[in-house]
């Protein structure tokens, strides 16, 4: 009976609130590489995270009056930069992609482009006897390509997934915590995949 009442209260709420999910900068600093040294040369790095924001609505009735915005755009950009910096000899972050002529004129070996492709965050709040648990799963995908001044040399797509639970709290605020924790795991897994493939590309290693 208590859990049923708690579920109704959490579902209706006094008023719907928006709880922003915390999304810390989460580089993967333990990328596996079969090579002992970073990619040689100077690379421009452009990161596009424009697609990585979402307003999450809980599944089911529990906490359904509330919204949970998650905006990963800036944290994704900073996480990518910090991850790539450990894998490449010299990285220069650029605000727009550079043309082949610009790469040549400015002495770049090539340009690395990382684009966030999709963000899918889900939240389910499960009522317990004394408290409720917020359970979140986040799926995140991104692409990475590398272009030298003449052509595209390398490309890959990766996906990360994270799951986390947190106490939902009296007013469902814990849903944002669960989403943030799951997002952090998904970002770290995704960047591990992309970083490993970038660092391990034999074609990139052998091209001058």
PDB file of N, CA and C in Angstrom, residues 29-40 86-89 109 154 194-207:
ATOM      1  N   UNK A  29      41.015   8.271 -20.606  1.00  0.00           N
ATOM      2  CA  UNK A  29      42.465   8.430 -20.515  1.00  0.00           C
ATOM      3  C   UNK A  29      43.190   7.096 -20.450  1.00  0.00           C
ATOM      4  N   UNK A  30      42.461   6.011 -20.724  1.00  0.00           N
ATOM      5  CA  UNK A  30      43.061   4.678 -20.699  1.00  0.00           C
ATOM      6  C   UNK A  30      42.731   3.943 -21.993  1.00  0.00           C
ATOM      7  N   UNK A  31      42.899   4.632 -23.105  1.00  0.00           N
ATOM      8  CA  UNK A  31      42.613   4.034 -24.408  1.00  0.00           C
ATOM      9  C   UNK A  31      43.660   2.973 -24.721  1.00  0.00           C
ATOM     10  N   UNK A  32      43.195   1.790 -25.088  1.00  0.00           N
ATOM     11  CA  UNK A  32      44.132   0.728 -25.459  1.00  0.00           C
ATOM     12  C   UNK A  32      44.746   1.042 -26.820  1.00  0.00           C
ATOM     13  N   UNK A  33      46.051   0.838 -26.930  1.00  0.00           N
ATOM     14  CA  UNK A  33      46.733   1.013 -28.200  1.00  0.00           C
ATOM     15  C   UNK A  33      47.838  -0.022 -28.312  1.00  0.00           C
ATOM     16  N   UNK A  34      47.957  -0.609 -29.504  1.00  0.00           N
ATOM     17  CA  UNK A  34      49.036  -1.576 -29.744  1.00  0.00           C
ATOM     18  C   UNK A  34      50.345  -0.880 -30.093  1.00  0.00           C
ATOM     19  N   UNK A  35      50.311   0.449 -30.139  1.00  0.00           N
ATOM     20  CA  UNK A  35      51.510   1.238 -30.435  1.00  0.00           C
ATOM     21  C   UNK A  35      51.953   1.975 -29.177  1.00  0.00           C
ATOM     22  N   UNK A  36      53.240   2.133 -29.036  1.00  0.00           N
ATOM     23  CA  UNK A  36      53.774   2.770 -27.848  1.00  0.00           C
ATOM     24  C   UNK A  36      53.904   4.274 -27.947  1.00  0.00           C
ATOM     25  N   UNK A  37      53.617   4.839 -29.126  1.00  0.00           N
ATOM     26  CA  UNK A  37      53.770   6.280 -29.302  1.00  0.00           C
ATOM     27  C   UNK A  37      52.519   6.849 -29.975  1.00  0.00           C
ATOM     28  N   UNK A  38      52.263   8.131 -29.772  1.00  0.00           N
ATOM     29  CA  UNK A  38      51.095   8.751 -30.397  1.00  0.00           C
ATOM     30  C   UNK A  38      51.274   8.901 -31.907  1.00  0.00           C
ATOM     31  N   UNK A  39      50.177   9.193 -32.594  1.00  0.00           N
ATOM     32  CA  UNK A  39      50.257   9.500 -34.023  1.00  0.00           C
ATOM     33  C   UNK A  39      51.153  10.719 -34.221  1.00  0.00           C
ATOM     34  N   UNK A  40      52.082  10.631 -35.141  1.00  0.00           N
ATOM     35  CA  UNK A  40      53.024  11.733 -35.331  1.00  0.00           C
ATOM     36  C   UNK A  40      52.423  12.834 -36.189  1.00  0.00           C
ATOM     37  N   UNK A  86      45.864  12.870 -26.004  1.00  0.00           N
ATOM     38  CA  UNK A  86      46.823  11.854 -25.537  1.00  0.00           C
ATOM     39  C   UNK A  86      47.218  10.875 -26.638  1.00  0.00           C
ATOM     40  N   UNK A  87      46.487  10.918 -27.777  1.00  0.00           N
ATOM     41  CA  UNK A  87      46.712   9.940 -28.841  1.00  0.00           C
ATOM     42  C   UNK A  87      47.465  10.515 -30.029  1.00  0.00           C
ATOM     43  N   UNK A  88      47.578  11.830 -30.082  1.00  0.00           N
ATOM     44  CA  UNK A  88      48.169  12.512 -31.235  1.00  0.00           C
ATOM     45  C   UNK A  88      49.294  13.422 -30.745  1.00  0.00           C
ATOM     46  N   UNK A  89      50.364  13.481 -31.514  1.00  0.00           N
ATOM     47  CA  UNK A  89      51.541  14.264 -31.108  1.00  0.00           C
ATOM     48  C   UNK A  89      51.196  15.730 -30.878  1.00  0.00           C
ATOM     49  N   UNK A 109      49.219  17.869 -40.851  1.00  0.00           N
ATOM     50  CA  UNK A 109      49.252  16.562 -41.509  1.00  0.00           C
ATOM     51  C   UNK A 109      47.844  16.145 -41.946  1.00  0.00           C
ATOM     52  N   UNK A 154      40.606   7.890 -43.160  1.00  0.00           N
ATOM     53  CA  UNK A 154      40.131   6.961 -42.137  1.00  0.00           C
ATOM     54  C   UNK A 154      38.748   7.383 -41.661  1.00  0.00           C
ATOM     55  N   UNK A 194      36.420   4.829 -30.102  1.00  0.00           N
ATOM     56  CA  UNK A 194      36.931   5.709 -31.156  1.00  0.00           C
ATOM     57  C   UNK A 194      38.430   5.930 -31.022  1.00  0.00           C
ATOM     58  N   UNK A 195      38.889   6.119 -29.796  1.00  0.00           N
ATOM     59  CA  UNK A 195      40.308   6.349 -29.571  1.00  0.00           C
ATOM     60  C   UNK A 195      41.153   5.155 -29.951  1.00  0.00           C
ATOM     61  N   UNK A 196      40.695   3.954 -29.612  1.00  0.00           N
ATOM     62  CA  UNK A 196      41.447   2.747 -29.950  1.00  0.00           C
ATOM     63  C   UNK A 196      41.561   2.582 -31.464  1.00  0.00           C
ATOM     64  N   UNK A 197      40.460   2.862 -32.173  1.00  0.00           N
ATOM     65  CA  UNK A 197      40.487   2.705 -33.632  1.00  0.00           C
ATOM     66  C   UNK A 197      41.361   3.768 -34.299  1.00  0.00           C
ATOM     67  N   UNK A 198      41.309   4.987 -33.779  1.00  0.00           N
ATOM     68  CA  UNK A 198      42.164   6.042 -34.318  1.00  0.00           C
ATOM     69  C   UNK A 198      43.628   5.711 -34.103  1.00  0.00           C
ATOM     70  N   UNK A 199      43.983   5.381 -32.884  1.00  0.00           N
ATOM     71  CA  UNK A 199      45.380   5.113 -32.558  1.00  0.00           C
ATOM     72  C   UNK A 199      45.901   3.872 -33.271  1.00  0.00           C
ATOM     73  N   UNK A 200      45.021   2.889 -33.501  1.00  0.00           N
ATOM     74  CA  UNK A 200      45.462   1.625 -34.083  1.00  0.00           C
ATOM     75  C   UNK A 200      45.366   1.555 -35.585  1.00  0.00           C
ATOM     76  N   UNK A 201      44.992   2.652 -36.244  1.00  0.00           N
ATOM     77  CA  UNK A 201      44.844   2.616 -37.714  1.00  0.00           C
ATOM     78  C   UNK A 201      46.199   2.482 -38.392  1.00  0.00           C
ATOM     79  N   UNK A 202      46.397   1.342 -39.059  1.00  0.00           N
ATOM     80  CA  UNK A 202      47.664   1.124 -39.750  1.00  0.00           C
ATOM     81  C   UNK A 202      47.829   2.112 -40.904  1.00  0.00           C
ATOM     82  N   UNK A 203      46.722   2.472 -41.538  1.00  0.00           N
ATOM     83  CA  UNK A 203      46.826   3.416 -42.666  1.00  0.00           C
ATOM     84  C   UNK A 203      47.288   4.778 -42.202  1.00  0.00           C
ATOM     85  N   UNK A 204      46.771   5.238 -41.084  1.00  0.00           N
ATOM     86  CA  UNK A 204      47.216   6.517 -40.553  1.00  0.00           C
ATOM     87  C   UNK A 204      48.678   6.450 -40.110  1.00  0.00           C
ATOM     88  N   UNK A 205      49.073   5.327 -39.579  1.00  0.00           N
ATOM     89  CA  UNK A 205      50.441   5.180 -39.088  1.00  0.00           C
ATOM     90  C   UNK A 205      51.465   5.183 -40.226  1.00  0.00           C
ATOM     91  N   UNK A 206      51.059   4.672 -41.387  1.00  0.00           N
ATOM     92  CA  UNK A 206      52.028   4.526 -42.471  1.00  0.00           C
ATOM     93  C   UNK A 206      52.025   5.679 -43.450  1.00  0.00           C
ATOM     94  N   UNK A 207      50.996   6.507 -43.428  1.00  0.00           N
ATOM     95  CA  UNK A 207      50.963   7.658 -44.342  1.00  0.00           C
ATOM     96  C   UNK A 207      51.837   8.780 -43.790  1.00  0.00           C
TER      97      UNK A 207
END
